[in-house]
Short mmCIF file of C-alpha atoms and ligand atoms in Angstrom, two decimals:
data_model
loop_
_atom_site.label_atom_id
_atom_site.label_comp_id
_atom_site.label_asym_id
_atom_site.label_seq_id
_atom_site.Cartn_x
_atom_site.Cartn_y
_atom_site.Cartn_z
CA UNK A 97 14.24 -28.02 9.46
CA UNK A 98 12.37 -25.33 7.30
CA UNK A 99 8.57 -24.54 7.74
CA UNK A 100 7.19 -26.15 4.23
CA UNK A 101 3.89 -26.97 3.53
CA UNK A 102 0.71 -26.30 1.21
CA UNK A 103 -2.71 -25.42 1.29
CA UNK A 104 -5.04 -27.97 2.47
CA UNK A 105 -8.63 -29.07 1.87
CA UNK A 106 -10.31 -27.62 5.44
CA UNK A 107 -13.37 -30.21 5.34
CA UNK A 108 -11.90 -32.69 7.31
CA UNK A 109 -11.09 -30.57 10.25
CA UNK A 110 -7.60 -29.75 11.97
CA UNK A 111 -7.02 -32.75 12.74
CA UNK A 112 -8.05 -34.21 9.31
CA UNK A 113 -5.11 -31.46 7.93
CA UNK A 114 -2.60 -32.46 10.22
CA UNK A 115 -2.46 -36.12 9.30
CA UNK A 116 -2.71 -34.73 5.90
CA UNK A 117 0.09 -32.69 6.21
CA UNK A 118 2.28 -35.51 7.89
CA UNK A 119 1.62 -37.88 5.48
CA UNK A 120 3.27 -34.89 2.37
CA UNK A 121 6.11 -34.04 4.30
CA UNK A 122 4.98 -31.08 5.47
CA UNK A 123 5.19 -29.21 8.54
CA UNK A 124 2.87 -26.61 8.67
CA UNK A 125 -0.41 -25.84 6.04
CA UNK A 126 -2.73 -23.34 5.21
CA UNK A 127 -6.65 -23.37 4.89
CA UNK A 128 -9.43 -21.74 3.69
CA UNK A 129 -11.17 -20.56 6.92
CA UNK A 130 -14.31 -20.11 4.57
CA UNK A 131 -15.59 -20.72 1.24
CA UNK A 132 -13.04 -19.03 -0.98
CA UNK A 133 -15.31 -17.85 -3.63
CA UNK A 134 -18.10 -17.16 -1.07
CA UNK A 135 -18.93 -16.14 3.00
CA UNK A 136 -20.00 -19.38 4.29
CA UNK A 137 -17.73 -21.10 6.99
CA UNK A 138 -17.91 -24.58 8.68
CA UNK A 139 -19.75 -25.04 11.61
CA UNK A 140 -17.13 -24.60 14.59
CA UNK A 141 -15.64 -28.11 16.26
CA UNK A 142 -13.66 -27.03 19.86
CA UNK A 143 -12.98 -30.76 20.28
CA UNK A 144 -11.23 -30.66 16.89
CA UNK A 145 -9.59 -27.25 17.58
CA UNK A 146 -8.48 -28.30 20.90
CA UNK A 147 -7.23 -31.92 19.27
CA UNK A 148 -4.96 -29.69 17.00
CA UNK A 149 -3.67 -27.16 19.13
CA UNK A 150 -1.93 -30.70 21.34
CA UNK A 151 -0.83 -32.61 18.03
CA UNK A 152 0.47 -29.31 16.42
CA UNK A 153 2.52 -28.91 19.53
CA UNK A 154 3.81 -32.61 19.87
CA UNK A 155 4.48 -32.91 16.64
CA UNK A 156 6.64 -29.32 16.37
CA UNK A 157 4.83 -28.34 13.82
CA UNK A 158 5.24 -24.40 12.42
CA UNK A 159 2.78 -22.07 12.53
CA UNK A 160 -0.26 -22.17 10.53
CA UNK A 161 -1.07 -19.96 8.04
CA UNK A 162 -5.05 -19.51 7.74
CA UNK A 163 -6.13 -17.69 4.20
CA UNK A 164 -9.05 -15.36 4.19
CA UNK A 165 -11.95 -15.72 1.24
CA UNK A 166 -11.24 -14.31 -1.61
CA UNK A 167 -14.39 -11.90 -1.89
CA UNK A 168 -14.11 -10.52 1.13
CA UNK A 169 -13.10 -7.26 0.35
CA UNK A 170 -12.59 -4.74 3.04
CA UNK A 171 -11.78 -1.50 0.57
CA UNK A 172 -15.14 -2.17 -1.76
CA UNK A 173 -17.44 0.87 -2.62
CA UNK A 174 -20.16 0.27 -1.46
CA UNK A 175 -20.87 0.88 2.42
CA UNK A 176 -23.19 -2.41 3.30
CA UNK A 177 -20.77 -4.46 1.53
CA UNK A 178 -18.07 -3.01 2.85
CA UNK A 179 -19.13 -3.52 6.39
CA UNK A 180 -20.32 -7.38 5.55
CA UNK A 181 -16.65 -7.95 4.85
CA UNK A 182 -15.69 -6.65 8.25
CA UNK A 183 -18.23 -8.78 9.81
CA UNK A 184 -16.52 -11.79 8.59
CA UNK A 185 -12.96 -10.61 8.99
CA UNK A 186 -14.07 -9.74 12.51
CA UNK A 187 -15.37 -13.60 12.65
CA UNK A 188 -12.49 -15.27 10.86
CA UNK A 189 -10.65 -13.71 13.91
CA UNK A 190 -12.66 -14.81 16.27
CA UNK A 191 -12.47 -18.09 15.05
CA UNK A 192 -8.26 -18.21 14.88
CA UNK A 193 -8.68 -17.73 18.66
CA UNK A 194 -9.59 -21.89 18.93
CA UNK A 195 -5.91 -22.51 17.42
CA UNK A 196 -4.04 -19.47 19.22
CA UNK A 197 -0.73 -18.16 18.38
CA UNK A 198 -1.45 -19.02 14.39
CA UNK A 199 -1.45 -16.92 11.42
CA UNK A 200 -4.39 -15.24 9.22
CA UNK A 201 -3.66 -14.12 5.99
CA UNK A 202 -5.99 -12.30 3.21
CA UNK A 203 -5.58 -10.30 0.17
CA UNK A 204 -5.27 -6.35 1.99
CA UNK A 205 -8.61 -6.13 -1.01
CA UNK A 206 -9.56 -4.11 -4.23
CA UNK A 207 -9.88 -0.16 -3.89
CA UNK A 208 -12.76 -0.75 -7.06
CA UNK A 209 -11.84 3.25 -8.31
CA UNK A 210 -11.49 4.97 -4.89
CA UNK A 211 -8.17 5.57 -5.04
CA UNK A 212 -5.42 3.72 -3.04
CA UNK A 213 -5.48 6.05 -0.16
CA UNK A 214 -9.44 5.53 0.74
CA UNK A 215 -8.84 1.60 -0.11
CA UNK A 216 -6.11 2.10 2.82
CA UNK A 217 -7.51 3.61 5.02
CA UNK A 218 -10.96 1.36 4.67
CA UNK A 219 -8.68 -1.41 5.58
CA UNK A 220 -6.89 -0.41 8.05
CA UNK A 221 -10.07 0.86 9.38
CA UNK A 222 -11.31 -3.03 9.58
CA UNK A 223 -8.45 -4.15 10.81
CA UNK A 224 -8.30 -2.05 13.54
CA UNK A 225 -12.01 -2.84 14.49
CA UNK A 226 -11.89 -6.74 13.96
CA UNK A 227 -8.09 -7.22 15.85
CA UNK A 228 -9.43 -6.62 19.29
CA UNK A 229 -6.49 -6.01 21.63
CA UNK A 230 -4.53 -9.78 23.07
CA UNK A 231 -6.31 -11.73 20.38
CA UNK A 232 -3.77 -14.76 19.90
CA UNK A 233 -3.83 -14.04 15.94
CA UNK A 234 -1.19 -12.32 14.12
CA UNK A 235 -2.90 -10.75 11.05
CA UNK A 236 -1.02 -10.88 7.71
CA UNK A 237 -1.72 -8.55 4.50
CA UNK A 238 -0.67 -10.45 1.26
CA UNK A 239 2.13 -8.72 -0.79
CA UNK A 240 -0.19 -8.24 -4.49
CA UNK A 241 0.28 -8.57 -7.60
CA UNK A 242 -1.39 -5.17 -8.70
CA UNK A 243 -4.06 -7.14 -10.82
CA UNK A 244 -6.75 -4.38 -11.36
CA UNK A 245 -7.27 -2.11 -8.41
CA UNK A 246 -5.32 -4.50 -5.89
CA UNK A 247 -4.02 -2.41 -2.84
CA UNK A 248 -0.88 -4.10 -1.46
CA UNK A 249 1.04 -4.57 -4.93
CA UNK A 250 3.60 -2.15 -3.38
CA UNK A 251 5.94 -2.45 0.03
CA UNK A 252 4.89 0.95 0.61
CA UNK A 253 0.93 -0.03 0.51
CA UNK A 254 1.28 -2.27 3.08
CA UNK A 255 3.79 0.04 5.16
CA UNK A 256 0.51 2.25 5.29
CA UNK A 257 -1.89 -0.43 6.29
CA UNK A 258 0.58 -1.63 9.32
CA UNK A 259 1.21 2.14 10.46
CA UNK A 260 -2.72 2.90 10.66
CA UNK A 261 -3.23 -0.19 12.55
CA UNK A 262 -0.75 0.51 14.68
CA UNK A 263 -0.69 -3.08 16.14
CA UNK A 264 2.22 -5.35 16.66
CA UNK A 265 -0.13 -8.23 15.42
CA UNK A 266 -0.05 -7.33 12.18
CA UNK A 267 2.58 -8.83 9.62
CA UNK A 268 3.25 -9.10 5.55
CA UNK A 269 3.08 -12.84 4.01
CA UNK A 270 5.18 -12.53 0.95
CA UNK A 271 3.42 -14.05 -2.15
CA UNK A 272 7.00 -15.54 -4.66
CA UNK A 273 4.16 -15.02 -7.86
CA UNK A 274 2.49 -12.33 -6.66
CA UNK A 275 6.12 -9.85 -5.80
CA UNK A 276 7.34 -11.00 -9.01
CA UNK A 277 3.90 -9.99 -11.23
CA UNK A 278 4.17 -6.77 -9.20
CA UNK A 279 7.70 -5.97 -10.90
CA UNK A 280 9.90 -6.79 -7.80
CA UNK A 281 12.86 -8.70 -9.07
CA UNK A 282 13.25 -11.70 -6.90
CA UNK A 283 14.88 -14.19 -10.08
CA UNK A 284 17.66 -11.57 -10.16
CA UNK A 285 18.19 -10.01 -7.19
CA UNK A 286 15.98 -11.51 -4.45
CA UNK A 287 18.57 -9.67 -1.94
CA UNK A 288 17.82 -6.99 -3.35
CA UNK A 289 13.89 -7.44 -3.12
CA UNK A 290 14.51 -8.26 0.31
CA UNK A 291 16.59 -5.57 1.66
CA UNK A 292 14.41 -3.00 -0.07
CA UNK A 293 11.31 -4.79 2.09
CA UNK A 294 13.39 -4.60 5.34
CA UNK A 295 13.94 -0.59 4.30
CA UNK A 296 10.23 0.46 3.70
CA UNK A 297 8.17 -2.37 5.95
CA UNK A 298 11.17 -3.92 8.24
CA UNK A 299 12.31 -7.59 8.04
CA UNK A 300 10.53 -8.22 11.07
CA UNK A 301 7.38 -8.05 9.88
CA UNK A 302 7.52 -10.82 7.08
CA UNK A 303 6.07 -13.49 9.07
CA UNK A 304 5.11 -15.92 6.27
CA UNK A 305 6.15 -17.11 2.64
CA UNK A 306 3.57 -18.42 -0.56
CA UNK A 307 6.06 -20.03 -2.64
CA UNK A 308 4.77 -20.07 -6.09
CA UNK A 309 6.12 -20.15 -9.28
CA UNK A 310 4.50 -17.60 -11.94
CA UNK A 311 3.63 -17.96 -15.60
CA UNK A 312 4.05 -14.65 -16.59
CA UNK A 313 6.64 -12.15 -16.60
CA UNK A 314 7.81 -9.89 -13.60
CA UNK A 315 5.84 -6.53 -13.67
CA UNK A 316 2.80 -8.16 -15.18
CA UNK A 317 0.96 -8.19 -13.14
CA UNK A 318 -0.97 -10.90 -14.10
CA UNK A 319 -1.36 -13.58 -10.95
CA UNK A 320 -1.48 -16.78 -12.47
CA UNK A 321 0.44 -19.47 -10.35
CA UNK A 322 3.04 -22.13 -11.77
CA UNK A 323 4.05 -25.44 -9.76
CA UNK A 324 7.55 -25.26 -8.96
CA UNK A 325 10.20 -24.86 -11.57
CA UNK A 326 7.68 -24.99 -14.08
CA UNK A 327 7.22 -20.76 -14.28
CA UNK A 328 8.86 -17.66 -14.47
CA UNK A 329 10.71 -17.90 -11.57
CA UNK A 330 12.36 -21.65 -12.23
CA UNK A 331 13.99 -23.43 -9.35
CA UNK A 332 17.25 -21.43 -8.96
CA UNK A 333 15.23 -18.37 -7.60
CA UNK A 334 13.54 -21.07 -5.04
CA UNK A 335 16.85 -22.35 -3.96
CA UNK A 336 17.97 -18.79 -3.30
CA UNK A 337 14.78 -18.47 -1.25
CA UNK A 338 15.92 -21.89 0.78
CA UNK A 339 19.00 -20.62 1.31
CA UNK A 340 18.63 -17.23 2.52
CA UNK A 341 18.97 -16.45 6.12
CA UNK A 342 16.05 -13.98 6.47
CA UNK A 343 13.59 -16.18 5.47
CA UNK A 344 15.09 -19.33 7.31
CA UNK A 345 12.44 -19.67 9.88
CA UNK A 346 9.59 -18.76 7.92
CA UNK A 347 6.23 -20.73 7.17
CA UNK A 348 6.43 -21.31 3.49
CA UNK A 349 3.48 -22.40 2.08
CA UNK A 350 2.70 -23.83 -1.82
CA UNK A 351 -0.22 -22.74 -3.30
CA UNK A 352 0.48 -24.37 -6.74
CA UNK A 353 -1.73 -25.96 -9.33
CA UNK A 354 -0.91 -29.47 -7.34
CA UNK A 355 -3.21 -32.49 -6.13
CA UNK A 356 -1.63 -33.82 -2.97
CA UNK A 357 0.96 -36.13 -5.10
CA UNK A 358 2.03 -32.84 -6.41
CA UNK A 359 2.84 -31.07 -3.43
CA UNK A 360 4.43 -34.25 -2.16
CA UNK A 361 7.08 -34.06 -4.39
CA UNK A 362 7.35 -30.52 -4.30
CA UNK A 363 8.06 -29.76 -0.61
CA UNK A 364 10.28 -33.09 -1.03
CA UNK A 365 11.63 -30.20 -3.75
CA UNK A 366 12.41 -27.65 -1.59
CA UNK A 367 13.76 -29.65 1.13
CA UNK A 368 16.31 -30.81 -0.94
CA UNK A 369 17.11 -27.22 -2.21
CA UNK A 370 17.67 -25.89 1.45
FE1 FE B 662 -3.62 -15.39 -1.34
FE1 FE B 663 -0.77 -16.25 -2.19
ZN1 ZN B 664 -2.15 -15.47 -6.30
#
């Protein structure tokens, strides 16, 4: 069975998400570890945590794919704000450890002028500092859609970021909208796309899947998400995505313009595409 799921509302805990989840279809989620617009994150529950890690395991659930906030921004210009958003990365890490083994995802952040080199090298920088060595969290950068200053728009970006960590913990979670905005042709040629990520990055880094359907066209980078079938991409490219091997084992994870009826039908969607 594939990994399919969506992002979740995180105030009712783990355990609130997992009967969530069950009751969509879905066998693995994502969350907001934090206030997506802002810094401030729950108050820790170990019971909870420790609840989840049991029914995540009886009920073979994938992995789960935790997104970081939106403003943090690891690559920003200015120092103290800079090294706020390492605090929290460095705490969103910490705070994976209560669900081990799971996945944390965030946008690789916004170079704001300094050139995609420094924005690199900030972030790998962070990275380095937060992942402390045999933390039970595989880090992974978001492929980009090159909006504005965006670092990780481009296989090659995130090649960088993974080489100056130099950690096996770190992998790519491939955004469907976001490649496609970034001018990678997945409605066409999504072998292509993929084979030309296993030749720069490696196929064995791709770890996760957003599967989102775009409302603009390829290269625009633009980042504006469609429900499925409803965009850019249309369903053909998603059942190509179902179907191909690489990706087979893969947490894929909605993050459509949906309610919870919505997502319903859509990972009932992609079920029946695979
Ligand atoms: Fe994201
Ligand atoms: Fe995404
Ligand atoms: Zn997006």
């Amino acid at each position: 069975m594939h990994a399919i799921g969506c992002h979740l509302s995180a105030s009712a805990g783990y355990m609130g998400m997992i009967r969530t989840a069950q009751s969509i279809g879905a066998n693995t989620f994502a969350f907001f570890t934090r206030n997506p617009r802002g810094s401030k994150a729950k108050a820790e529950d170990p019971a909870d945590a420790a609840a989840a890690v049991q029914a995540l395991k009886q009920l073979q659930f994938a992995k789960l794919v935790a997104h970081g906030s939106y403003t943090m921004n690891l690559c920003t210009a200015d120092p103290e704000a800079r090294e706020f958003a390492a605090e929290i990365l460095e705490d969103d890490l910490r705070r994976m450890a209560a669900i081990p083994g799971n996945y944390y995802n965030f946008h690789p952040g916004s170079h704001v002028g300094q050139g995609t080199a420094v924005g690199i090298e900030q972030i790998a920088g962070a990275i380095k500092k937060a992942l402390a060595p045999g933390y039970p969290v595989t880090v992974l950068l978001e492929t980009m859609a090159g909006k504005g200053s965006e670092v990780g728009g481009r296989f090659e970006e995130l090649l960088d970021i993974i080489q100056a960590v130099g950690s096996d913990n770190v992998g790519v979670c491939l955004d469907t909208c976001h490649v496609w905005d970034a001018g990678y042709d997945i409605v066409n040629d999504l072998d292509g796309v993929l084979k030309e990520f296993d030749r720069i990055v490696g196929l064995d880094r791709l770890k996760a899947l957003h599967i989102n359907d775009s409302k603009n066209p390829s290269a625009s980078h633009k980042d504006r998400h469609a429900c499925i079938g409803e965009g850019a991409l249309g369903v053909e490219t998603f059942r190509n995505i179902l179907q191909h091997e690489a990706l087979a084992g893969l947490p894929m994870i909605l993050e459509t313009p949906n309610e919870l009826p919505g997502y319903q039908r859509e990972i009932a969607l992609l079920r029946s595409l695979a």
